[in-house]
Coordinates of C-alpha atoms in Angstrom, one line a residue:
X1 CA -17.6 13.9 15.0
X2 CA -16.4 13.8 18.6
X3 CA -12.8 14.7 19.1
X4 CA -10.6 12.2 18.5
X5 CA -12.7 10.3 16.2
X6 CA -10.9 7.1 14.2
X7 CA -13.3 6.9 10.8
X8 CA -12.2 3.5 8.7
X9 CA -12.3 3.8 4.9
X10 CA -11.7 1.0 3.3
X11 CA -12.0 -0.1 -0.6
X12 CA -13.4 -2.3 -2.4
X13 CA -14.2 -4.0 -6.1
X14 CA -16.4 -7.4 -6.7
X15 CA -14.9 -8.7 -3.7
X16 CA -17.7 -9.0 -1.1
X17 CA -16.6 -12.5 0.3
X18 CA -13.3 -10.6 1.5
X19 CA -14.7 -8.0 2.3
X20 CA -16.8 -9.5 4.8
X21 CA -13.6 -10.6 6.8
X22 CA -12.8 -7.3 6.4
X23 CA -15.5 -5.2 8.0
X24 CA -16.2 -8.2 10.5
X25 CA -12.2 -6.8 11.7
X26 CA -13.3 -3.8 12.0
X27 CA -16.4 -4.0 14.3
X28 CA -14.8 -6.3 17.0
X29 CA -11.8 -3.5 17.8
X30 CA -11.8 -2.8 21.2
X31 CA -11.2 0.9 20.4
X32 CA -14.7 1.3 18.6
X33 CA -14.4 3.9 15.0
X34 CA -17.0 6.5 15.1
X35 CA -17.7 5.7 11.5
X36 CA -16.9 3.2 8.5
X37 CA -16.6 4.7 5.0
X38 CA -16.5 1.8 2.0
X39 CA -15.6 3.2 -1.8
X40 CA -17.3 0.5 -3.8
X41 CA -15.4 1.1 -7.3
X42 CA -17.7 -1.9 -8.1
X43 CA -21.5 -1.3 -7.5
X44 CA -22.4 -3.3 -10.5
X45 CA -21.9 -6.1 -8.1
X46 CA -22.8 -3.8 -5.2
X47 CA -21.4 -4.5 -1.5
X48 CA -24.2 -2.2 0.0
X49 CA -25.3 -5.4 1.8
X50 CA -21.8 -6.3 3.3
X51 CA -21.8 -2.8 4.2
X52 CA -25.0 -2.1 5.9
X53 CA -24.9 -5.3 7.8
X54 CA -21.2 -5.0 8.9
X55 CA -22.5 -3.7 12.8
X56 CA -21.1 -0.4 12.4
X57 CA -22.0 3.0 11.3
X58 CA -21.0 3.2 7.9
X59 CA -21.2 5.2 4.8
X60 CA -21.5 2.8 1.5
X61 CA -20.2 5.1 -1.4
X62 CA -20.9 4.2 -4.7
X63 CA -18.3 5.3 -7.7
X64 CA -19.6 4.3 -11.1
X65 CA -16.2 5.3 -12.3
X66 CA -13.4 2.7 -11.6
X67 CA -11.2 5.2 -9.4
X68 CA -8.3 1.7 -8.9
X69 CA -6.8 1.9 -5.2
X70 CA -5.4 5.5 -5.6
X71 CA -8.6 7.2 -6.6
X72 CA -10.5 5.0 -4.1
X73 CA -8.8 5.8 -1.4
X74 CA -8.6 9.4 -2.3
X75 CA -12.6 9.7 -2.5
X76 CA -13.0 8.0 1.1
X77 CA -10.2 10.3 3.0
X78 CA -11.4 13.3 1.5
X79 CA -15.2 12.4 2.4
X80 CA -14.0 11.1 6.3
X81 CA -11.9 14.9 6.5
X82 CA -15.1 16.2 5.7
X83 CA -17.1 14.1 8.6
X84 CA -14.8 15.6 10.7
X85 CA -12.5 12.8 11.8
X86 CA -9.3 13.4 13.7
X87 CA -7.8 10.0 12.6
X88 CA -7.9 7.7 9.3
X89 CA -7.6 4.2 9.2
X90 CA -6.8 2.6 6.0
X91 CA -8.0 -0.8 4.8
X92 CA -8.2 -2.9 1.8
X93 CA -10.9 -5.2 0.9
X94 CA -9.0 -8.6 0.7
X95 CA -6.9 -7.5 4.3
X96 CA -8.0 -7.2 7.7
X97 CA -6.7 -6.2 11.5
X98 CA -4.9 -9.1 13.4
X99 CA -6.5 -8.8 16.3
X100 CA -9.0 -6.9 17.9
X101 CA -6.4 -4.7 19.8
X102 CA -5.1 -3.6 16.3
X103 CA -6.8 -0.5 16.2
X104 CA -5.8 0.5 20.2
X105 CA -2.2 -0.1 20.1
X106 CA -1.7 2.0 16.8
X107 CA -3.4 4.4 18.4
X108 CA -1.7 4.1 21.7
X109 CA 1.7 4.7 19.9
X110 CA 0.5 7.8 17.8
X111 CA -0.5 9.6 20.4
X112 CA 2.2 8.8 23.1
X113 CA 5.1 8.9 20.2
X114 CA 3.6 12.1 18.6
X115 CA 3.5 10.0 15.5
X116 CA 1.8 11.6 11.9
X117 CA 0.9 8.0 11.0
X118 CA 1.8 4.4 11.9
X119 CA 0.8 1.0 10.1
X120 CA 1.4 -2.6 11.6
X121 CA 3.6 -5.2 10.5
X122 CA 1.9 -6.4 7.3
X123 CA 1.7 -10.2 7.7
X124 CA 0.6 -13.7 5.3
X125 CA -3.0 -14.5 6.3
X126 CA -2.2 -18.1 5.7
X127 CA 1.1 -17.9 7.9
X128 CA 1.0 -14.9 9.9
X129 CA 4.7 -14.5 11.3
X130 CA 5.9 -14.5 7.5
X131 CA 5.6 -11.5 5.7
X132 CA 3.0 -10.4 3.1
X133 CA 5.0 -8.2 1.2
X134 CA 9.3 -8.3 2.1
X135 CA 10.8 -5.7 3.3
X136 CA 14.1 -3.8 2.9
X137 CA 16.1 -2.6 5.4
X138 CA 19.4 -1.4 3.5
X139 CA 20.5 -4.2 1.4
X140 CA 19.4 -6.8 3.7
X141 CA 15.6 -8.5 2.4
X142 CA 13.4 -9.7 5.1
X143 CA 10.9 -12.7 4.7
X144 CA 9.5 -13.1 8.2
X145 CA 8.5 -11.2 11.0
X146 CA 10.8 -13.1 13.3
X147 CA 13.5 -11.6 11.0
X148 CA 12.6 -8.2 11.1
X149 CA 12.0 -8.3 14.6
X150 CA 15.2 -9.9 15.2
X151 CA 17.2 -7.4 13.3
X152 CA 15.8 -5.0 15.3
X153 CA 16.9 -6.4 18.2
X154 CA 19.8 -3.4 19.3
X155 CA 17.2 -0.5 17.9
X156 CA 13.8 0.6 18.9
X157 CA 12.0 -2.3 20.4
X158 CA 8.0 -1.1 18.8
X159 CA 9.0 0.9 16.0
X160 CA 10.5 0.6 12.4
X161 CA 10.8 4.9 11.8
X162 CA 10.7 5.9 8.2
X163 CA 8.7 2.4 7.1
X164 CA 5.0 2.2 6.5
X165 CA 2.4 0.4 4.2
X166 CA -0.4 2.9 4.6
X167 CA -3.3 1.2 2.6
X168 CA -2.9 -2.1 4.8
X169 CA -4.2 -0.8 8.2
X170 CA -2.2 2.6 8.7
X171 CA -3.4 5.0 11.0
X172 CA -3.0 8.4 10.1
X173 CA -3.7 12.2 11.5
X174 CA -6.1 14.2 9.3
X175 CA -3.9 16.9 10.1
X176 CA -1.1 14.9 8.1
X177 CA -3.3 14.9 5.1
X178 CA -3.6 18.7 5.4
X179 CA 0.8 18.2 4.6
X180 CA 0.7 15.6 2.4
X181 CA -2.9 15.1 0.4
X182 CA -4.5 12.5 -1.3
X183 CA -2.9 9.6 -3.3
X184 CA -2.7 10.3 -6.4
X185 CA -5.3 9.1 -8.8
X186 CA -3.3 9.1 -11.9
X187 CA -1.7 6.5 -10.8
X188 CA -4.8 4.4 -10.6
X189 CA -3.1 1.0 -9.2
X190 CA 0.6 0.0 -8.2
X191 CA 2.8 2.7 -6.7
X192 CA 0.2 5.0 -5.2
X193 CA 1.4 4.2 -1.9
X194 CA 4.7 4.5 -2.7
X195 CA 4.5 7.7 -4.1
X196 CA 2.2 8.5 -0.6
X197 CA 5.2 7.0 1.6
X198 CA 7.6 9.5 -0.5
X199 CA 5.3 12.3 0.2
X200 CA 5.4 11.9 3.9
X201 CA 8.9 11.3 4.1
X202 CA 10.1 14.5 2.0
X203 CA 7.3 16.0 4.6
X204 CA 9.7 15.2 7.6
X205 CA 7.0 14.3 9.7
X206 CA 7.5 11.3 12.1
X207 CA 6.0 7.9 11.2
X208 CA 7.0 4.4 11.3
X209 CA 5.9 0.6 12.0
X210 CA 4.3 -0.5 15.0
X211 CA 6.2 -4.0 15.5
X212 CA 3.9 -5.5 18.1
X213 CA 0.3 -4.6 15.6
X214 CA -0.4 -7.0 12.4
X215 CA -3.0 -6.1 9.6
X216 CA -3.2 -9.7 7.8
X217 CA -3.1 -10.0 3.9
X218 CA -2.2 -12.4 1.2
X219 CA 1.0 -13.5 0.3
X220 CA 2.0 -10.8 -2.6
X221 CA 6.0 -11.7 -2.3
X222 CA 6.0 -14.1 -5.0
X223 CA 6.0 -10.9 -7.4
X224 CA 9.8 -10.1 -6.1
X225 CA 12.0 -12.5 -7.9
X226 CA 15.6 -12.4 -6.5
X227 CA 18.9 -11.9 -8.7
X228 CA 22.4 -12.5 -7.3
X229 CA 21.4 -14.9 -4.6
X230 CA 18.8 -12.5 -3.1
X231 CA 21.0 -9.7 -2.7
X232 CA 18.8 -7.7 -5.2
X233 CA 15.0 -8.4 -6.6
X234 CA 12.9 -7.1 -9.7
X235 CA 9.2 -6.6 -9.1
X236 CA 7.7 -9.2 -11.7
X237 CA 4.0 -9.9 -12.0
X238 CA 2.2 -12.4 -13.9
X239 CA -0.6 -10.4 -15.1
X240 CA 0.0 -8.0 -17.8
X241 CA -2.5 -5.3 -16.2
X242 CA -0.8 -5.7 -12.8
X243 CA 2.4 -5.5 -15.0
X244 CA 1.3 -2.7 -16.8
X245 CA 0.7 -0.3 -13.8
X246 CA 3.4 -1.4 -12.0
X247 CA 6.2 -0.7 -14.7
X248 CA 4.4 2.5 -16.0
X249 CA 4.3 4.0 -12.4
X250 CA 7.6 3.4 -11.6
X251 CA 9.0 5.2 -14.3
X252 CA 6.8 8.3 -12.7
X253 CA 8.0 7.5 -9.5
X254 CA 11.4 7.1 -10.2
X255 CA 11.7 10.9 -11.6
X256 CA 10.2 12.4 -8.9
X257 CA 12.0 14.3 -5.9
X258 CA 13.4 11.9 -3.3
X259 CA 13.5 8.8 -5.5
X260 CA 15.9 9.9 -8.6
X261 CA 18.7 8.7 -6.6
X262 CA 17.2 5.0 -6.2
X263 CA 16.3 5.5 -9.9
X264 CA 19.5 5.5 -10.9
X265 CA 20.2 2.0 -10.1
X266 CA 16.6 0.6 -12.0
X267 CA 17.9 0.3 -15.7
X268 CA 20.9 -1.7 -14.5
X269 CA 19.5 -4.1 -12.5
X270 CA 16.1 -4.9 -14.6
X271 CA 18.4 -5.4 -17.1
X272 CA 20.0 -7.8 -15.0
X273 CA 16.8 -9.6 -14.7
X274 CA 15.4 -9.6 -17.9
X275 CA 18.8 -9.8 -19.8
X276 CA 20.7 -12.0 -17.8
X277 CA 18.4 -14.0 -15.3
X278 CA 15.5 -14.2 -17.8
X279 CA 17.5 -14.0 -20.8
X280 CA 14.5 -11.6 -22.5
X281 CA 15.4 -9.2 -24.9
X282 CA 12.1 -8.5 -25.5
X283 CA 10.3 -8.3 -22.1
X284 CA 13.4 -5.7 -21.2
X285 CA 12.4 -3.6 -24.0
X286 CA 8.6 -3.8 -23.4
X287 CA 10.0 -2.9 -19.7
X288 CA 11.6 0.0 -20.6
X289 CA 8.7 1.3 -23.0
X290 CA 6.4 1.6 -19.9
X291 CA 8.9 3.3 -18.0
X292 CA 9.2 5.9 -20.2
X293 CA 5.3 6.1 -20.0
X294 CA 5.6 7.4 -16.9
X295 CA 8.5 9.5 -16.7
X296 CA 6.2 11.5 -19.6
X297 CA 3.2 11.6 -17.2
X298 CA 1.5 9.2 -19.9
X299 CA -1.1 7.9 -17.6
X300 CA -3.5 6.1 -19.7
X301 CA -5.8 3.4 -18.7
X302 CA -4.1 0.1 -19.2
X303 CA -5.4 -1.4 -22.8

């Protein structure tokens, strides 16, 4: 690889209609990557094809073991650090770049900013100044990026420090990976990045949000059901897998160096939620089961 090399990796599972969207972001970036790597965790419905036709150079690697987001993501930076690439570029399957300048401008602000890593604004496909996922900024929830932006208005005009969603368009040093490693694959889905975003943070290298970049993906707020007129939300989803991982891992993350403090407040308020607002005795205790999962480091696959 040439120095300063960008190598995409982005991963994928029986999803090759998104996936197309995906890559087709990819190749129109006015700052061209020297190479695309796509884990297929999938290749009994291979995206070889997607891959191969996506007009870049690109590495299609097969894992006949489902490695989930975590383990994915894992295999692909590990095999771009061994190309040789100076920068990472995270992606999943079902998001893409908004705009073709997506890849430049992160870039742009890593390098003038001295930044480890920097991710866009993560925004709705279907309503792109409305945020995919909402973010927290102390006790205040935002919804849109008008918001954000707005209540950033008396700070740092192109940067949210401290904030990131790395596996929807982040940028990242390899040399930060050499800090912080890999995500961790125990935790298979749900909470890999957030246990990523604590590693860099307890790192106390410099990273943020790049206001002014968007990586596009859908709506996933509909999870985060508010309590007390929106002043506090519980992470609820439908499915039980989805449910599964995302309860189990939070119980790991929660007991882990840098979060223990923000644990504190978990049993009270999903007990709020599933006591008071949901008035379920049971889901609380099934809740509170799969916490203790993973504060034991009981990662099994879900059932």
């Amino acid at each position: 690889m040439p120095a300063g090399s960008v190598v995409a990796v982005v991963v994928t599972r029986h999803r090759t209609e998104l996936l197309v969207d995906s890559l087709a972001a990819i190749a129109k970036q006015t700052h061209p990557v020297a190479h695309l790597i796509v884990v297929d965790n999938g290749p009994d419905q291979p995206a070889r094809e997607v891959v191969e036709a996506c007009g870049v150079q690109a590495t299609w690697l097969p894992s006949w073991h489902n490695l989930g987001g975590a383990g994915g993501f894992a295999l692909g930076i590990l095999q771009a650090l061994a190309m040789g690439a100076d920068w990472i570029w995270l992606g999943d399957d079902d998001g893409h770049a908004g705009s073709d300048s997506a890849l430049a401008s992160l870039l742009e602000i890593a390098e003038r900013r001295e930044l480890a890593a920097v991710s866009p604004v993560v925004a709705d496909k279907a309503d792109p100044d409305r945020l995919a996922f909402p973010l927290r900024r102390g006790l205040v929830w935002h919804r849109t990026r008008t918001a954000l932006l707005e209540a950033d208005g008396e700070g740092d005009a192109e940067l949210l420090p401290g904030i990131a969603s790395f596996f929807n368009g982040a940028l990242l040093r390899a040399s930060t990976l050499d800090v912080i490693g890999v995500p961790d694959l125990r935790l298979f889905v749900r909470g890999d990045e957030v246990e990523f975003h604590r590693r860099l943070v307890r790192s106390g290298l410099p990273f943020g949000t790049a206001l002014q970049a968007t990586y596009l993906h859908p709506q996933g707020g509909e999870e985060f059901k508010p309590m007390l007129g929106g002043r506090l939300h519980a992470q609820d989803p439908e499915d039980p897998t989805k449910r599964y991982y995302t309860y189990r891992n939070r119980g790991y993350l929660m007991s882990q160096p840098g979060m223990r403090r923000i644990g504190l407040l978990e049993v009270p308020r999903f007990a709020w939620y599933f006591l008071v607002t949901k008035r379920s005795p049971r889901e609380f205790l099934g809740w509170l089961a799969l916490l203790n999962r993973g504060r034991a480091e009981q990662f099994h696959r879900a059932p």
